[in-house]
Short mmCIF file of C-alpha atoms in Angstrom, two decimals:
data_model
loop_
_atom_site.label_atom_id
_atom_site.label_comp_id
_atom_site.label_asym_id
_atom_site.label_seq_id
_atom_site.Cartn_x
_atom_site.Cartn_y
_atom_site.Cartn_z
CA SER A 1 -6.43 44.20 19.10
CA PRO A 2 -5.84 45.86 22.14
CA HIS A 3 -2.40 43.97 22.67
CA GLU A 4 0.68 45.33 21.28
CA GLY A 5 2.39 42.08 19.62
CA PHE A 6 5.26 40.33 19.79
CA ALA A 7 7.25 38.89 16.94
CA ALA A 8 8.47 35.25 16.81
CA VAL A 9 9.59 32.62 14.61
CA VAL A 10 7.35 29.67 13.59
CA LYS A 11 8.25 26.12 12.44
CA ALA A 12 11.80 26.29 13.29
CA ARG A 13 11.43 22.97 13.83
CA TYR A 14 8.91 20.53 12.55
CA SER A 15 8.37 19.46 15.88
CA ASP A 16 7.08 23.10 16.68
CA PHE A 17 3.79 22.76 13.86
CA VAL A 18 1.87 19.15 15.51
CA VAL A 19 -1.42 19.02 13.55
CA HIS A 20 -4.35 16.30 14.81
CA GLU A 21 -7.16 15.31 12.79
CA VAL A 22 -10.65 15.74 14.44
CA ASP A 23 -13.13 13.27 12.60
CA ARG A 24 -17.03 14.21 13.22
CA ASP A 25 -17.65 11.83 16.02
CA GLY A 26 -14.94 14.29 17.66
CA ASN A 27 -12.32 11.14 17.80
CA ILE A 28 -8.94 12.71 18.11
CA ALA A 29 -5.96 11.19 15.17
CA ARG A 30 -2.96 9.92 16.72
CA LEU A 31 -0.64 7.46 16.21
CA GLU A 32 -0.82 4.42 19.26
CA SER A 33 -0.57 1.55 17.29
CA LEU A 34 2.59 0.76 14.92
CA GLU A 35 2.83 -1.95 13.61
CA THR A 36 5.52 -3.84 10.99
CA PRO A 37 4.49 -6.91 8.93
CA GLN A 38 4.90 -10.57 10.24
CA PRO A 39 6.70 -12.61 9.95
CA LYS A 40 9.77 -10.78 11.45
CA ILE A 41 12.49 -10.91 8.92
CA GLU A 42 15.71 -11.44 10.48
CA THR A 43 18.11 -10.20 7.18
CA LYS A 44 21.05 -11.64 8.54
CA VAL A 45 20.45 -14.38 7.19
CA VAL A 46 19.08 -13.62 3.97
CA GLN A 47 21.03 -16.24 1.63
CA PRO A 48 21.52 -12.84 -0.54
CA ALA A 49 22.13 -15.09 -4.19
CA GLU A 50 20.82 -18.27 -5.70
CA ASP A 51 24.23 -20.25 -5.51
CA ASN A 52 24.61 -18.83 -1.30
CA VAL A 53 20.54 -21.02 -1.22
CA ASN A 54 21.43 -23.73 -3.77
CA ALA A 55 24.62 -24.25 -2.17
CA GLU A 56 23.36 -24.30 1.70
CA ALA A 57 20.48 -27.13 0.07
CA GLY A 58 23.15 -28.72 -1.49
CA GLU A 59 24.93 -29.70 1.83
CA ASN A 60 21.39 -31.07 2.84
CA THR A 61 20.70 -32.61 0.20
CA LYS A 62 23.98 -34.48 0.98
CA LYS A 63 23.15 -35.27 4.03
CA ARG A 64 20.36 -37.26 3.00
CA LYS A 65 21.81 -39.38 1.17
CA GLU A 66 23.97 -40.12 4.24
CA PRO A 67 22.64 -43.98 6.08
CA GLU A 68 21.02 -43.07 9.53
CA SER A 69 20.45 -45.87 11.38
CA ALA A 70 17.82 -44.76 12.95
CA ASN A 71 16.53 -43.87 9.78
CA VAL A 72 16.72 -47.77 7.97
CA PRO A 73 12.69 -49.33 8.39
CA THR A 74 13.21 -53.25 9.84
CA PRO A 75 11.03 -55.72 7.98
CA ASP A 76 7.28 -56.03 8.80
CA PRO A 77 7.17 -58.89 11.15
CA ASP A 78 3.82 -59.56 10.09
CA ASN A 79 3.77 -59.24 6.11
CA LYS A 80 1.06 -56.49 6.16
CA ARG A 81 3.35 -53.67 4.24
CA PRO A 82 5.99 -53.17 2.12
CA ASN A 83 9.29 -52.84 2.86
CA ASN A 84 10.30 -48.68 2.03
CA SER A 85 14.03 -49.81 1.55
CA SER A 86 13.06 -51.35 -1.36
CA SER A 87 13.66 -50.05 -4.91
CA GLU A 88 12.36 -52.62 -6.45
CA THR A 89 9.46 -52.61 -6.52
CA GLY A 90 9.62 -49.11 -7.79
CA GLU A 91 8.21 -47.59 -4.60
CA THR A 92 8.86 -44.15 -3.07
CA GLN A 93 10.87 -43.77 -0.18
CA LYS A 94 9.56 -42.02 2.57
CA THR A 95 11.55 -38.78 3.14
CA PRO A 96 13.77 -39.02 6.75
CA THR A 97 12.21 -36.82 8.96
CA SER A 98 15.75 -35.47 9.65
CA ASP A 99 15.26 -33.99 5.87
CA TRP A 100 12.21 -32.43 6.87
CA ASP A 101 13.74 -30.18 10.04
CA SER A 102 15.95 -29.44 7.87
CA ARG A 103 13.88 -28.22 5.09
CA LYS A 104 11.75 -26.23 8.32
CA GLU A 105 15.10 -25.04 9.41
CA ASP A 106 16.34 -23.30 6.17
CA LEU A 107 12.04 -22.04 5.48
CA THR A 108 12.75 -20.81 9.12
CA LYS A 109 15.65 -18.19 8.22
CA LEU A 110 14.14 -16.67 5.84
CA ILE A 111 9.99 -16.32 6.78
CA GLY A 112 10.06 -17.25 10.85
CA ASP A 113 8.64 -20.72 12.37
CA SER A 114 5.36 -20.49 12.28
CA PRO A 115 5.48 -19.93 8.53
CA ALA A 116 8.04 -22.68 8.00
CA GLN A 117 5.59 -25.15 10.67
CA GLU A 118 2.21 -25.01 9.03
CA LEU A 119 3.75 -24.88 4.81
CA VAL A 120 6.37 -28.08 6.25
CA SER A 121 2.70 -29.40 7.33
CA PHE A 122 1.18 -28.73 3.99
CA LEU A 123 3.92 -30.59 1.97
CA GLN A 124 3.81 -33.36 4.49
CA LYS A 125 0.68 -34.18 3.89
CA TYR A 126 0.47 -34.85 -0.04
CA GLU A 127 3.66 -37.02 0.53
CA THR A 128 2.36 -40.30 -0.35
CA ASP A 129 1.24 -42.53 -3.50
CA GLU A 130 -2.59 -41.76 -2.86
CA GLU A 131 -4.05 -39.43 -4.72
CA PRO A 132 -6.09 -36.81 -2.84
CA ALA A 133 -9.74 -37.85 -2.14
CA ASP A 134 -11.11 -34.45 -1.62
CA LYS A 135 -11.45 -32.95 -5.14
CA ASP A 136 -11.60 -29.25 -3.04
CA VAL A 137 -8.90 -29.82 -0.81
CA GLU A 138 -6.51 -26.86 -0.18
CA LYS A 139 -3.31 -27.10 -3.47
CA PHE A 140 -0.96 -24.29 -1.84
CA TYR A 141 0.12 -22.41 1.33
CA THR A 142 0.29 -18.39 0.61
CA LEU A 143 3.06 -17.29 2.74
CA PRO A 144 2.86 -14.03 5.43
CA LEU A 145 3.15 -10.38 3.32
CA ILE A 146 7.39 -10.26 2.59
CA SER A 147 7.74 -6.23 1.88
CA ASP A 148 11.45 -7.36 1.12
CA LYS A 149 12.44 -7.97 -2.14
CA GLN A 150 15.38 -10.00 -1.55
CA VAL A 151 13.55 -11.87 0.87
CA ARG A 152 11.15 -12.75 -1.48
CA ARG A 153 13.75 -13.76 -4.18
CA SER A 154 15.26 -15.72 -1.76
CA VAL A 155 12.27 -18.07 -1.02
CA HIS A 156 12.09 -18.62 -5.08
CA PHE A 157 15.28 -20.20 -4.51
CA LEU A 158 15.14 -22.12 -2.43
CA ILE A 159 11.73 -23.14 -3.38
CA LYS A 160 13.83 -24.74 -6.77
CA SER A 161 16.26 -25.78 -4.84
CA PRO A 162 17.19 -29.49 -4.49
CA ALA A 163 15.75 -29.40 -1.21
CA PHE A 164 11.75 -28.92 -2.37
CA SER A 165 12.56 -29.53 -6.12
CA SER A 166 10.61 -32.31 -5.75
CA MET A 167 7.61 -31.46 -4.20
CA ALA A 168 6.81 -27.73 -4.15
CA ARG A 169 6.22 -25.00 -6.82
CA ALA A 170 5.91 -21.15 -6.52
CA ASP A 171 4.22 -18.67 -7.91
CA ASN A 172 3.06 -14.44 -6.68
CA HIS A 173 -0.82 -13.56 -5.70
CA ASP A 174 -1.51 -10.43 -4.94
CA GLY A 175 2.01 -9.14 -3.95
CA LYS A 176 2.06 -12.78 -1.58
CA ILE A 177 3.83 -15.48 -2.56
CA ARG A 178 1.66 -19.39 -3.23
CA ILE A 179 3.78 -22.73 -2.76
CA TRP A 180 1.83 -25.37 -4.12
CA HIS A 181 2.02 -28.91 -4.10
CA LYS A 182 3.54 -30.40 -7.10
CA ARG A 183 0.74 -32.84 -7.22
CA PHE A 184 -0.72 -29.73 -8.55
CA GLU A 185 0.99 -28.24 -10.63
CA LYS A 186 -1.54 -28.58 -13.56
CA SER A 187 -3.18 -26.36 -11.64
CA MET A 188 -1.55 -23.13 -11.56
CA PRO A 189 -2.32 -20.24 -12.95
CA LYS A 190 -0.78 -20.62 -17.14
CA ASP A 191 0.96 -17.42 -17.23
CA THR A 192 3.22 -19.11 -13.75
CA PHE A 193 6.20 -20.50 -16.57
CA LYS A 194 6.30 -18.12 -19.17
CA GLY A 195 9.56 -16.15 -20.71
CA GLY A 196 11.05 -19.46 -18.12
CA ASN A 197 10.32 -18.65 -15.38
CA ARG A 198 9.51 -21.82 -13.57
CA GLY A 199 7.48 -21.58 -10.05
CA GLY A 200 8.47 -17.64 -10.37
CA GLY A 201 5.85 -16.36 -12.62
CA ASN A 202 3.53 -13.31 -11.24
CA GLY A 203 0.25 -15.28 -10.98
CA ASN A 204 -1.16 -11.06 -12.52
CA ASN A 205 -0.86 -11.72 -15.60
CA LYS A 206 -3.16 -9.74 -17.73
CA ASN A 207 -3.80 -13.16 -20.02
CA SER A 208 -4.20 -15.76 -17.12
CA ARG A 209 -7.65 -16.68 -16.90
CA SER A 210 -6.80 -20.93 -15.14
CA ASP A 211 -8.89 -18.41 -11.91
CA ASN A 212 -11.15 -15.39 -13.23
CA GLY A 213 -13.83 -18.06 -14.12
CA GLY A 214 -11.88 -17.59 -18.43
CA LYS A 215 -11.70 -14.02 -18.27
CA ARG A 216 -9.07 -11.82 -18.50
CA GLY A 217 -7.06 -9.68 -15.78
CA GLY A 218 -6.09 -12.12 -13.25
CA PRO A 219 -6.73 -14.11 -11.29
CA LYS A 220 -9.64 -12.77 -8.80
CA ARG A 221 -9.11 -11.92 -5.07
CA ALA A 222 -10.95 -14.17 -2.36
CA PRO A 223 -14.96 -13.12 -1.88
CA TRP A 224 -15.08 -10.28 0.68
CA PRO A 225 -16.25 -11.05 4.02
CA ARG A 226 -20.29 -10.67 4.77
CA ASP A 227 -19.38 -9.69 7.73
CA ARG A 228 -16.30 -6.92 7.58
CA PRO A 229 -17.63 -3.65 6.47
CA ASP A 230 -16.29 -2.36 3.49
CA PHE A 231 -13.27 -0.02 3.80
CA LEU A 232 -10.31 0.09 6.26
CA ARG A 233 -9.69 2.90 8.48
CA PHE A 234 -5.90 3.80 9.67
CA VAL A 235 -4.58 7.22 11.22
CA LEU A 236 -1.35 8.26 8.23
CA TYR A 237 0.98 9.48 10.67
CA LYS A 238 3.99 11.88 8.29
CA GLU A 239 6.52 14.46 8.97
CA ASN A 240 8.13 16.78 6.10
CA ILE A 241 4.82 15.89 2.98
CA ASP A 242 2.01 17.52 2.21
CA THR A 243 -0.80 14.66 1.90
CA SER A 244 -1.16 14.29 -1.77
CA THR A 245 2.86 13.21 -1.66
CA ALA A 246 1.80 10.93 0.84
CA VAL A 247 -0.96 9.26 0.03
CA ARG A 248 0.38 8.57 -3.80
CA ASP A 249 3.54 7.33 -2.32
CA VAL A 250 1.83 4.73 0.10
CA ASN A 251 -0.15 3.75 -3.12
CA ARG A 252 3.33 3.38 -4.44
CA MET A 253 4.70 1.59 -1.68
CA ALA A 254 1.88 -1.37 -0.74
CA HIS A 255 1.06 -1.57 -4.52
CA MET A 256 -2.06 -0.65 -4.15
CA ASN A 257 -4.53 0.28 -7.53
CA PRO A 258 -4.21 4.42 -7.72
CA ARG A 259 -7.64 4.47 -9.43
CA LYS A 260 -9.42 2.97 -6.39
CA GLY A 261 -6.31 5.83 -3.76
CA ILE A 262 -6.58 6.30 -0.30
CA GLY A 263 -9.83 8.91 1.35
CA TYR A 264 -9.10 11.78 3.49
CA ALA A 265 -11.35 13.56 4.72
CA GLY A 266 -8.40 16.72 4.25
CA MET A 267 -4.80 18.37 3.06
CA LYS A 268 -2.44 18.89 5.67
CA ASP A 269 0.81 20.92 5.61
CA LYS A 270 4.20 19.58 4.59
CA ARG A 271 6.21 21.48 7.37
CA GLY A 272 5.00 19.75 10.47
CA ILE A 273 4.27 16.45 12.08
CA THR A 274 0.76 15.69 11.20
CA THR A 275 -2.30 12.90 12.27
CA GLN A 276 -5.15 12.04 10.09
CA PHE A 277 -8.17 10.02 9.10
CA CYS A 278 -7.42 7.69 6.22
CA THR A 279 -9.39 4.91 4.41
CA ALA A 280 -8.85 2.16 2.05
CA TYR A 281 -11.30 0.42 -0.07
CA ARG A 282 -11.61 -3.22 0.95
CA MET A 283 -8.41 -3.53 1.78
CA GLU A 284 -6.20 -5.83 4.20
CA LYS A 285 -4.22 -3.98 6.45
CA GLU A 286 -1.41 -6.49 6.36
CA GLN A 287 -0.80 -4.91 2.83
CA LEU A 288 -0.11 -1.31 3.94
CA LEU A 289 2.17 -2.81 6.49
CA ALA A 290 4.34 -3.17 4.14
CA VAL A 291 4.56 1.21 4.47
CA ASN A 292 5.86 0.86 8.00
CA ALA A 293 9.33 -2.11 6.68
CA ARG A 294 10.83 0.87 4.94
CA GLY A 295 13.63 2.33 6.24
CA THR A 296 14.57 6.50 6.67
CA GLY A 297 17.66 6.19 6.83
CA GLY A 298 18.43 5.57 10.28
CA SER A 299 14.50 5.16 12.34
CA GLY A 300 12.86 2.72 10.47
CA GLY A 301 9.42 4.06 9.26
CA GLY A 302 8.64 4.23 5.62
CA ALA A 303 10.50 6.75 4.42
CA ALA A 304 8.50 9.14 1.58
CA GLU A 305 10.30 9.45 -2.24
CA ASN A 306 10.29 12.91 -2.47
CA ALA A 307 13.29 12.56 1.18
CA SER A 308 14.52 15.82 0.27
CA GLY A 309 15.89 17.20 3.90
CA GLY A 310 15.87 20.27 5.35
CA GLY A 311 14.68 21.53 8.60
CA ASN A 312 14.27 19.06 11.99
CA THR A 313 12.64 16.00 11.78
CA SER A 314 13.04 12.90 14.13
CA THR A 315 14.75 11.22 11.14
CA LYS A 316 17.74 14.37 10.52
CA GLY A 317 15.22 15.98 7.50
CA VAL A 318 13.90 12.36 5.81
CA SER A 319 10.03 12.72 5.32
CA VAL A 320 8.58 10.11 7.02
CA ILE A 321 5.37 8.19 6.44
CA LYS A 322 3.32 5.65 9.27
CA LEU A 323 0.50 3.69 9.10
CA GLY A 324 -1.56 2.82 12.40
CA ASN A 325 -4.80 2.48 14.46
CA PHE A 326 -6.33 -0.44 12.07
CA SER A 327 -9.71 -0.86 12.21
CA TYR A 328 -12.85 -1.85 9.31
CA SER A 329 -15.30 1.01 8.98
CA SER A 330 -18.32 1.39 6.98
CA ASP A 331 -17.79 5.37 6.59
CA GLU A 332 -15.12 6.06 3.24
CA ALA A 333 -12.87 9.42 4.70
CA ARG A 334 -14.14 11.87 2.46
CA LEU A 335 -12.96 15.80 1.52
CA GLY A 336 -14.83 18.20 4.24
CA THR A 337 -15.98 14.44 6.90
CA LEU A 338 -14.46 16.41 9.77
CA SER A 339 -14.34 18.51 12.49
CA GLY A 340 -11.30 20.04 12.69
CA ASN A 341 -8.07 20.52 13.32
CA ARG A 342 -5.66 20.31 17.30
CA PHE A 343 -2.72 22.33 16.57
CA ASP A 344 -0.29 22.38 18.73
CA ILE A 345 2.09 26.01 17.97
CA VAL A 346 5.88 26.29 19.29
CA LEU A 347 6.61 29.55 19.26
CA ARG A 348 10.72 31.10 19.11
CA ASN A 349 13.35 33.80 19.51
CA ILE A 350 9.83 35.88 20.82
CA ASP A 351 10.15 39.33 20.90
CA VAL A 352 7.88 41.99 23.41
CA GLY A 353 10.37 44.63 23.06
CA GLY A 354 10.86 46.76 26.10
CA ASP A 355 13.79 48.17 28.02
CA ALA A 356 13.84 45.71 31.08
CA ASP A 357 17.99 45.95 32.17
CA ASP A 358 17.92 41.69 33.70
CA ALA A 359 17.09 39.35 32.75
CA GLY A 360 13.95 38.19 35.45
CA ALA A 361 12.69 40.98 34.44
CA GLN A 362 12.67 40.48 30.67
CA LYS A 363 10.75 37.07 31.41
CA GLN A 364 8.14 38.49 34.08
CA LEU A 365 7.23 41.48 30.35
CA VAL A 366 7.31 38.23 27.58
CA GLN A 367 4.77 36.52 30.67
CA GLN A 368 2.69 39.70 30.93
CA LYS A 369 2.57 40.11 26.78
CA LEU A 370 1.92 36.94 26.04
CA GLU A 371 -1.40 36.37 28.15
CA ASN A 372 -2.24 39.99 26.94
CA ALA A 373 -1.71 38.16 23.68
CA GLY A 374 -3.34 34.93 24.78
CA LYS A 375 -7.25 36.82 26.08
CA ALA A 376 -6.94 38.80 22.71
CA LEU A 377 -7.18 36.42 20.89
CA MET A 378 -10.13 34.32 22.39
CA ALA A 379 -11.62 37.58 22.67
CA THR A 380 -11.45 38.61 19.34
CA GLY A 381 -10.16 36.00 17.88
CA PHE A 382 -7.46 36.69 14.50
CA ILE A 383 -7.16 37.70 10.81
CA ASN A 384 -7.90 33.99 9.03
CA TYR A 385 -5.17 34.88 6.10
CA PHE A 386 -4.89 31.99 3.03
CA GLY A 387 -2.50 30.50 1.95
CA MET A 388 -1.12 28.78 -1.59
CA GLN A 389 -3.18 25.91 -0.58
CA ARG A 390 -6.34 27.37 0.13
CA PHE A 391 -5.95 27.31 -3.86
CA GLY A 392 -5.46 23.91 -4.88
CA ARG A 393 -2.92 21.58 -5.47
CA SER A 394 -2.22 23.63 -8.90
CA HIS A 395 -3.31 26.61 -7.39
CA ASP A 396 -5.60 28.01 -10.36
CA THR A 397 -9.01 27.33 -7.95
CA HIS A 398 -9.66 30.51 -8.22
CA GLU A 399 -9.76 30.93 -11.86
CA VAL A 400 -12.86 28.96 -11.77
CA GLY A 401 -14.70 30.97 -9.28
CA ILE A 402 -13.54 34.14 -11.26
CA ALA A 403 -15.21 32.07 -14.55
CA VAL A 404 -18.71 31.52 -12.50
CA LEU A 405 -19.03 35.07 -11.16
CA LYS A 406 -18.96 35.85 -14.85
CA GLY A 407 -21.27 33.38 -15.21
CA ASP A 408 -18.65 31.21 -18.09
CA PHE A 409 -18.91 28.22 -17.51
CA GLN A 410 -17.51 26.66 -20.45
CA ALA A 411 -14.21 28.91 -19.11
CA ALA A 412 -14.15 26.96 -15.69
CA ILE A 413 -14.28 23.77 -17.48
CA GLU A 414 -11.82 23.94 -18.92
CA ILE A 415 -9.84 25.50 -16.54
CA ILE A 416 -10.45 22.50 -14.26
CA MET A 417 -10.03 19.73 -16.75
CA ARG A 418 -6.86 20.97 -18.56
CA GLU A 419 -3.51 19.74 -18.27
CA LYS A 420 -2.16 19.50 -14.76
CA ASN A 421 1.59 19.66 -13.04
CA GLY A 422 3.05 17.10 -10.77
CA GLU A 423 -0.22 14.02 -12.28
CA SER A 424 0.50 10.32 -13.38
CA SER A 425 0.98 9.48 -16.72
CA PHE A 426 -2.32 7.74 -17.79
CA ILE A 427 -4.65 11.13 -15.83
CA THR A 428 -1.46 13.45 -18.11
CA GLU A 429 -2.66 11.55 -21.34
CA ALA A 430 -6.86 11.58 -20.69
CA ARG A 431 -6.72 15.15 -19.90
CA LYS A 432 -4.66 15.06 -23.05
CA ARG A 433 -7.69 13.36 -24.95
CA TRP A 434 -10.07 16.25 -23.32
CA MET A 435 -8.66 18.42 -24.45
CA ASN A 436 -8.22 17.32 -27.61
CA ARG A 437 -11.77 16.12 -28.05
CA PHE A 438 -12.33 18.35 -30.48
CA GLU A 439 -10.17 17.77 -33.73
CA SER A 440 -10.45 17.46 -36.81
CA ILE A 441 -14.70 18.95 -36.18
CA ASP A 442 -15.53 22.48 -36.89
CA VAL A 443 -18.17 23.04 -33.98
CA SER A 444 -18.74 26.27 -35.21
CA LYS A 445 -20.47 24.60 -38.76
CA ASP A 446 -21.18 20.97 -37.03
CA GLU A 447 -22.65 20.87 -33.87
CA ASP A 448 -24.05 17.22 -33.67
CA ALA A 449 -20.91 16.12 -34.02
CA ALA A 450 -19.10 18.14 -31.13
CA ARG A 451 -21.43 16.83 -29.21
CA GLU A 452 -20.84 13.05 -30.22
CA ALA A 453 -16.70 13.61 -30.01
CA GLU A 454 -17.02 15.36 -26.51
CA SER A 455 -19.86 12.23 -25.06
CA LYS A 456 -17.67 9.78 -26.80
CA CYS A 457 -14.38 11.06 -25.64
CA ALA A 458 -16.16 11.86 -21.42
CA ARG A 459 -17.49 8.14 -21.88
CA ALA A 460 -13.47 6.42 -22.79
CA ILE A 461 -11.41 8.94 -19.93
CA GLN A 462 -14.01 8.15 -17.19
CA ARG A 463 -12.41 5.33 -15.47
CA ASP A 464 -9.30 6.49 -16.63
CA ILE A 465 -10.50 9.84 -13.87
CA GLY A 466 -8.55 9.51 -10.69
CA ARG A 467 -12.24 8.35 -7.70
CA PHE A 468 -11.54 10.91 -5.26
CA MET A 469 -11.34 13.50 -8.43
CA VAL A 470 -14.34 14.78 -7.89
CA CYS A 471 -14.92 18.17 -9.52
CA GLU A 472 -13.23 16.44 -12.77
CA LYS A 473 -15.23 13.19 -11.96
CA SER A 474 -18.38 14.91 -12.23
CA ILE A 475 -18.00 16.96 -15.16
CA VAL A 476 -16.90 13.84 -17.22
CA THR A 477 -20.22 11.68 -15.95
CA THR A 478 -22.66 14.35 -16.69
CA LEU A 479 -21.11 15.34 -20.27
CA SER A 480 -20.89 12.09 -21.23
CA ARG A 481 -25.41 11.93 -21.09
CA GLN A 482 -25.62 15.86 -21.76
CA PRO A 483 -22.74 17.45 -23.91
CA ARG A 484 -22.45 20.17 -25.16
#
């Protein structure tokens, strides 16, 4: 290169190294819209314990017992309807309007005004003695996603309190709370009341059969809309965390199935601020919004599990994950499905040498040498050094390449399939099973038994291999059909 070169500090701060992914259509990944779960929960009104919720509900019960002249029914002069104030007829007394207002007020403190009104209207609809004429009526009301665990707990306590226990039951399904009217209690999943957890059961128990056609695996999800593309596309913004760890944390915080996982086109540096396009298969954005509700020690957004600090980020060194720009797409983000990355790099403490006497002359010298360096960079390029990330997460891809060049494909497969650090327990167990697939078999003497053992093991661990472990998936799929 014709220029003399200079010295500088790179990545002194995370904000000194900004990376925006560019997809194949030239779109630049930028976090332009950031949503949080709705309704907005005000933690100052959350009741932290069951006693507090029941105490408040008890006060409402006392209010209902106090006679109010405005709510005393008057006799029907035409005698066309019974007097609801009579207890001798055995008829159910109608709930005063003030009681419903009190219930709505309690619910609003926890779930917001609009969902509270909708839930009250749902319960009021069935507060009659008549059975619904339509057998396909909606039997429960599903609350919006609530990311705060204490708020979810308080909702369950409130539904079990005297204010609601005579008319409502609650359970969980797909991470959301469902409120059932008591008359439909028999339609609730069978495992809802196991272990004495009446009204607070999990609706996803593996033994539940009621909502899944008699099959195991828990209640099934609602059918995916036919006119909606299969993939939820979004922008992943992160600081001080690598892509694979960020994706793992999103899976955990959003309660996603790690086997389905999140698709992405490339790995982005840990030490920096990066944005990239990701996809999730048939996922509602509300489920992923739980990530944005997680605190980061002062600035909001999702805090990663490995918040090790260091450097200088917008949150004083804490790892940050945020999701936004949600849309639906027919195309899945896979490794390599990008056209490149856009880099914004800040250089600090630049030293170009020289013997300039004053600051003005030194500044001019720095500017001149940087301009020369920029022109040389545009004309001749630069050496593209390979960092450790180019050798795979386990830093062993060069070993695979050497084995392939030598024609030792068996060794290449063993390197790819051997145990790796930092993987989930079920993947580690699958790798162990593969390495021990010939246990108790003398491969040199019984080739047929070895082939059968390898094929059987490959079929057994296929479902445990993550869908984005492309090499491992290809190996076990092929060897399950054509072993050894």
